[in-house]
XYZ file of C-alpha atoms in Angstrom:
401
model
C -17.720 -57.198 33.960
C -20.213 -55.517 31.636
C -19.005 -54.607 28.165
C -20.471 -51.581 26.380
C -20.923 -49.822 23.064
C -21.608 -46.115 23.480
C -23.720 -44.405 20.836
C -22.961 -40.689 21.100
C -19.845 -40.970 23.207
C -18.789 -37.329 22.686
C -22.153 -35.900 23.730
C -23.172 -34.972 27.248
C -24.630 -38.368 28.159
C -21.751 -40.228 26.526
C -19.124 -38.229 28.420
C -20.932 -38.791 31.742
C -21.237 -42.508 30.974
C -17.485 -42.657 30.485
C -17.075 -40.875 33.852
C -18.896 -43.767 35.526
C -16.795 -46.338 33.618
C -13.603 -44.534 34.552
C -14.595 -44.678 38.239
C -15.294 -48.409 37.970
C -12.792 -50.017 35.625
C -13.260 -53.318 37.400
C -16.949 -53.396 36.430
C -17.090 -52.018 32.906
C -15.170 -52.305 29.629
C -15.616 -50.094 26.568
C -15.827 -52.225 23.462
C -16.855 -49.514 20.937
C -17.427 -45.796 20.756
C -19.733 -44.169 18.172
C -19.524 -40.408 17.616
C -20.308 -37.686 15.110
C -17.609 -35.225 14.087
C -15.757 -34.360 17.329
C -12.453 -35.966 16.383
C -10.463 -34.251 19.154
C -12.609 -35.663 21.964
C -12.937 -39.115 20.497
C -9.143 -39.377 20.266
C -8.868 -38.427 23.918
C -11.486 -41.042 24.799
C -9.554 -43.679 22.871
C -6.343 -42.761 24.672
C -8.044 -43.322 28.015
C -10.346 -46.311 27.332
C -8.683 -48.116 24.393
C -11.903 -49.411 22.740
C -11.638 -52.147 20.139
C -13.661 -50.071 17.660
C -14.722 -46.512 16.889
C -17.257 -45.382 14.335
C -17.473 -41.775 13.144
C -20.299 -40.122 11.212
C -18.385 -39.928 7.959
C -15.141 -41.130 6.370
C -13.489 -37.695 6.570
C -13.750 -37.678 10.374
C -12.756 -41.344 10.506
C -9.553 -40.635 8.567
C -8.580 -37.840 10.957
C -9.103 -40.180 13.930
C -7.113 -42.984 12.228
C -4.133 -40.710 11.720
C -4.236 -39.424 15.315
C -4.504 -42.922 16.782
C -1.683 -44.160 14.603
C 0.516 -41.353 15.929
C -0.252 -42.460 19.502
C 0.197 -46.157 18.549
C -3.386 -46.990 19.558
C -4.708 -50.104 17.797
C -8.447 -49.141 17.831
C -10.122 -49.974 14.499
C -11.848 -46.912 13.075
C -14.996 -47.209 10.913
C -17.530 -44.745 9.565
C -21.225 -44.439 8.746
C -24.543 -45.580 10.185
C -24.065 -49.205 9.110
C -20.856 -49.392 11.130
C -22.690 -48.041 14.180
C -25.346 -50.754 13.716
C -22.680 -53.436 13.523
C -20.911 -52.228 16.654
C -24.016 -52.472 18.847
C -24.622 -56.028 17.624
C -21.200 -57.406 18.488
C -21.350 -60.642 20.466
C -19.002 -59.318 23.119
C -21.290 -56.331 23.874
C -23.691 -56.623 26.826
C -25.007 -53.068 27.122
C -25.589 -50.281 24.604
C -25.844 -46.672 25.674
C -28.172 -45.062 23.103
C -27.370 -41.360 23.422
C -27.307 -40.102 19.825
C -29.658 -37.119 19.699
C -32.653 -37.262 17.334
C -33.739 -39.780 14.715
C -30.107 -40.453 13.759
C -30.099 -42.778 16.718
C -32.999 -44.913 15.499
C -31.278 -47.465 13.289
C -28.394 -48.247 15.709
C -30.859 -48.493 18.583
C -33.042 -50.804 16.526
C -29.968 -52.932 15.684
C -29.211 -53.220 19.417
C -32.779 -54.289 20.105
C -32.699 -56.917 17.361
C -29.475 -58.267 18.851
C -31.212 -58.776 22.189
C -29.003 -56.306 24.040
C -29.698 -54.291 27.189
C -30.249 -50.763 25.890
C -29.723 -47.773 28.172
C -32.142 -45.447 26.403
C -31.262 -41.787 26.383
C -32.415 -41.260 22.804
C -36.142 -40.646 23.355
C -36.875 -39.701 19.743
C -36.556 -43.268 18.445
C -39.147 -44.576 20.868
C -41.447 -41.610 20.434
C -41.437 -41.659 16.634
C -41.928 -45.408 16.356
C -44.083 -46.055 19.391
C -45.364 -49.568 19.814
C -43.370 -50.682 16.772
C -40.240 -50.363 18.939
C -41.872 -51.940 21.973
C -42.968 -54.879 19.854
C -39.380 -55.310 18.611
C -38.105 -55.289 22.220
C -40.513 -58.082 23.096
C -39.816 -60.064 19.907
C -36.042 -60.078 20.401
C -36.092 -60.351 24.204
C -34.118 -57.114 24.558
C -34.231 -54.859 27.635
C -34.933 -51.128 27.640
C -33.772 -49.163 30.669
C -34.731 -45.462 30.820
C -31.949 -42.920 31.217
C -34.064 -39.744 31.102
C -34.107 -38.437 34.671
C -37.928 -38.455 34.827
C -38.443 -42.004 33.558
C -35.464 -43.237 35.524
C -37.024 -41.748 38.667
C -40.265 -43.584 38.010
C -38.358 -46.749 37.245
C -36.437 -46.555 40.517
C -39.727 -46.181 42.421
C -41.178 -49.400 40.995
C -40.841 -52.775 42.688
C -38.020 -54.894 41.217
C -40.427 -57.552 39.899
C -42.290 -54.835 37.992
C -39.022 -53.364 36.700
C -38.104 -56.773 35.243
C -41.396 -56.867 33.344
C -41.346 -53.237 32.268
C -43.806 -52.581 29.479
C -45.369 -56.051 29.743
C -47.417 -55.577 32.932
C -50.244 -53.217 33.757
C -48.996 -50.922 36.526
C -52.506 -50.555 37.929
C -52.505 -54.290 38.688
C -49.555 -53.688 41.054
C -50.994 -50.986 43.295
C -50.070 -47.996 41.134
C -52.670 -45.278 40.632
C -50.686 -42.871 38.419
C -47.233 -41.555 37.633
C -46.249 -37.900 38.047
C -43.830 -36.250 35.669
C -42.108 -33.129 36.997
C -40.753 -30.393 34.743
C -38.632 -27.403 35.631
C -40.423 -25.121 33.193
C -37.078 -24.429 31.499
C -35.041 -21.200 31.512
C -37.872 -18.940 30.331
C -40.664 -19.633 32.775
C -40.430 -16.174 34.406
C -40.398 -14.294 31.102
C -43.465 -12.373 29.976
C -45.298 -14.162 27.159
C -44.939 -11.065 24.999
C -41.153 -11.298 25.271
C -40.792 -14.907 24.189
C -40.478 -14.085 20.501
C -37.316 -12.074 21.338
C -35.541 -15.006 23.047
C -32.117 -15.801 21.608
C -30.701 -19.304 21.201
C -28.257 -18.561 24.009
C -31.069 -17.605 26.365
C -33.091 -20.709 25.464
C -30.094 -22.949 26.110
C -29.304 -21.392 29.490
C -31.103 -23.969 31.637
C -31.078 -23.066 35.326
C -30.647 -26.640 36.613
C -29.257 -28.927 33.932
C -26.234 -28.927 31.616
C -27.430 -30.319 28.319
C -26.800 -30.152 24.582
C -28.394 -27.320 22.559
C -31.230 -29.321 21.014
C -32.366 -30.840 24.304
C -31.993 -27.436 26.013
C -34.347 -25.763 23.485
C -36.814 -28.647 23.869
C -36.769 -27.969 27.605
C -37.415 -24.294 27.002
C -40.461 -25.058 24.827
C -41.300 -28.038 27.119
C -41.964 -30.192 24.131
C -39.538 -32.513 25.903
C -42.151 -32.994 28.624
C -44.731 -33.809 25.985
C -42.412 -36.392 24.521
C -41.775 -37.743 28.024
C -45.550 -38.009 28.469
C -45.663 -40.196 25.318
C -42.594 -42.156 26.338
C -44.142 -42.821 29.757
C -47.245 -44.373 28.216
C -45.067 -46.644 26.102
C -42.340 -47.599 28.569
C -44.608 -48.216 31.533
C -47.659 -49.552 29.641
C -49.925 -47.059 31.328
C -53.029 -45.232 30.162
C -52.320 -41.586 29.289
C -55.059 -40.500 31.675
C -52.906 -41.791 34.500
C -49.890 -39.657 33.602
C -49.739 -36.323 35.495
C -47.454 -33.390 34.697
C -46.581 -30.627 37.159
C -44.084 -27.797 37.188
C -41.338 -28.108 39.771
C -38.756 -25.371 39.153
C -36.015 -26.706 41.450
C -35.532 -30.038 39.590
C -34.948 -31.811 42.932
C -37.873 -34.230 42.629
C -37.339 -35.909 39.261
C -40.741 -37.678 39.201
C -43.073 -39.631 41.417
C -45.274 -42.731 41.539
C -48.693 -42.436 43.157
C -49.931 -45.669 44.756
C -53.561 -46.576 45.456
C -52.941 -46.803 49.218
C -52.182 -43.081 49.391
C -48.398 -43.451 49.233
C -46.402 -41.308 46.847
C -42.824 -42.371 46.180
C -40.610 -39.545 44.953
C -37.063 -39.660 43.608
C -34.925 -36.789 44.881
C -31.368 -36.069 43.803
C -29.091 -33.369 42.460
C -29.577 -32.478 38.799
C -26.799 -34.765 37.561
C -27.303 -37.388 34.830
C -24.611 -39.600 36.235
C -27.152 -40.797 38.816
C -29.653 -42.380 36.354
C -26.787 -43.530 34.140
C -25.075 -45.335 37.024
C -28.333 -46.876 38.235
C -29.126 -48.412 34.860
C -25.549 -49.509 34.237
C -25.559 -51.554 37.451
C -29.223 -52.747 37.308
C -30.486 -55.174 38.558
C -27.479 -55.497 40.828
C -26.782 -53.195 43.781
C -26.186 -49.503 43.093
C -22.571 -48.655 42.311
C -21.034 -46.267 44.797
C -18.709 -44.017 42.869
C -20.606 -41.440 40.812
C -18.660 -38.375 41.962
C -22.056 -36.727 42.653
C -22.552 -34.901 45.958
C -25.692 -35.876 47.846
C -28.413 -33.327 48.556
C -27.952 -31.141 51.621
C -31.498 -30.446 52.840
C -30.255 -27.674 55.079
C -29.373 -25.696 51.966
C -32.689 -26.280 50.183
C -34.890 -23.166 50.597
C -38.107 -24.696 49.208
C -39.720 -27.259 46.868
C -42.499 -25.662 44.829
C -45.131 -27.016 42.460
C -47.263 -25.222 39.874
C -49.973 -26.093 37.365
C -49.103 -26.211 33.680
C -49.836 -23.166 31.533
C -50.345 -24.312 27.936
C -50.333 -20.687 26.751
C -46.694 -20.548 27.817
C -45.895 -24.030 26.471
C -47.865 -24.606 23.219
C -45.377 -27.233 22.068
C -46.204 -29.340 25.088
C -49.893 -29.225 24.176
C -49.024 -30.174 20.575
C -47.165 -33.308 21.808
C -50.016 -34.400 24.063
C -52.557 -33.870 21.297
C -50.327 -35.714 18.803
C -50.290 -38.774 21.089
C -54.064 -38.925 21.015
C -54.090 -38.410 17.249
C -51.883 -41.407 16.524
C -48.351 -42.521 15.670
C -48.249 -40.670 12.324
C -48.879 -37.372 14.112
C -46.218 -38.121 16.721
C -43.619 -39.005 14.059
C -44.546 -35.870 12.115
C -44.205 -33.638 15.160
C -40.887 -35.180 16.162
C -39.462 -34.582 12.685
C -40.847 -31.040 12.345
C -39.539 -30.119 15.789
C -35.991 -31.236 14.957
C -36.007 -29.001 11.894
C -37.609 -26.110 13.769
C -35.120 -26.276 16.667
C -32.175 -26.460 14.250
C -33.492 -23.412 12.380
C -33.983 -21.488 15.650
C -30.425 -22.321 16.764
C -29.206 -20.969 13.438
C -31.253 -17.752 13.943
C -33.448 -18.550 10.947
C -36.720 -18.393 12.935
C -37.898 -16.907 16.211
C -38.361 -18.919 19.375
C -42.158 -18.602 19.123
C -41.986 -19.819 15.530
C -40.999 -23.284 16.765
C -44.535 -23.948 17.963
C -46.081 -22.237 14.878
C -43.995 -24.317 12.479
C -44.695 -27.559 14.389
C -48.411 -26.841 14.325
C -48.433 -25.988 10.609
C -46.735 -29.266 9.700
C -49.163 -31.210 11.868
C -52.096 -29.512 10.122
C -50.638 -30.569 6.785
C -50.140 -34.130 8.064
C -52.043 -36.544 5.849
C -50.098 -39.710 6.648
C -51.637 -43.120 7.223
C -50.756 -44.847 10.481
C -47.354 -46.541 10.097
C -47.232 -50.350 10.167
C -43.431 -50.694 10.058
C -40.242 -48.929 11.005
C -39.699 -48.181 7.315
C -43.034 -46.382 7.068
C -42.104 -44.296 10.130
C -38.841 -43.337 8.394
C -40.810 -42.280 5.312
C -43.120 -40.103 7.408
C -40.056 -38.610 9.090
C -38.404 -37.867 5.712
C -41.449 -36.217 4.146
C -42.202 -34.170 7.287
C -38.638 -32.853 7.375
C -38.772 -31.781 3.737
C -42.105 -30.086 4.304
C -40.795 -28.325 7.411
C -37.671 -27.060 5.642
C -39.834 -25.653 2.808
C -42.237 -24.049 5.266
C -39.438 -22.309 7.191
C -39.013 -19.994 4.189
C -42.439 -18.497 5.061
C -41.175 -17.298 8.470
C -39.351 -14.025 8.921
C -36.753 -13.486 11.627
C -37.276 -9.667 11.510
């Protein structure tokens, strides 16, 4: 039996992880749940899974949960704050940590899991992107294991030989017959919209993804396709591959989640419905056989009208180009972009800036970037802090009218 701490248990990935655990109670046990402010859902999760511990974002939320659990006579210990989250991933009885807190808030708990030598199911891409090789070096130093949950990286991971999977990040893929990896992107919910109409896009429209059900921040990142730029960066780090060997293509149907191109002419593609329970279940059971119960219906090829592919248009997706350029500029630029984008997306979701202002704001903060290359996690956090302050000040120069 594998025992887990879930970071972000009330979010989309956390809820779907618990679906898998609920279908396989003989294989998995929930030791701890870490959440933000959704006290109602965390109480329901405690009633079903009876974790030993819960950590909420602040003491106010923790007190509400304590009172509710006391009423139901549930003995779960309730804590609060980021330090509590870090302690819950490091517990001796924990084997796996699902890292699914969105944004840089997930960095310190993920880092604590790494430094405890855990197997981390990585859905929080921002931590890896912002810190780059600093995180990879920590994984190697503490003999931890990173398993990719993002559908694209998970697809690539599933198409690698097991012996390469077990040395992920430590081997050169080109030494094992691999020519390149191919990231597919749906193009988001706005790919058919005229470029001139993008500035009028509402948060609701940007979050209305045609294929995936995701949280608002990730949905907007998909609409700008900065998520694909971050996945480009993440691919180079996770798979230890030269950026020139990472291809990106538009595939609107989100049926092929990514591909691996081998030197002998073979291309291995991962096809599945757009359901995150598939990559979650794969990583939860790895390296053992795939677990059977995911409650996901298999593809019916008789009902698929077509699989199409298109070349990227950077005029439509300037944020994607910013991310790719940031990777080639260095880690300080990547951390700056990640921080600026979180502020920009939050402002857009609050109707403080226009959709097209996300790219403009990100670019402006990158131009103002004068940071030295970070040599520690602490220096990354400082870059992140300053970039956020600068982004929040710069937002005032944008008009929503």
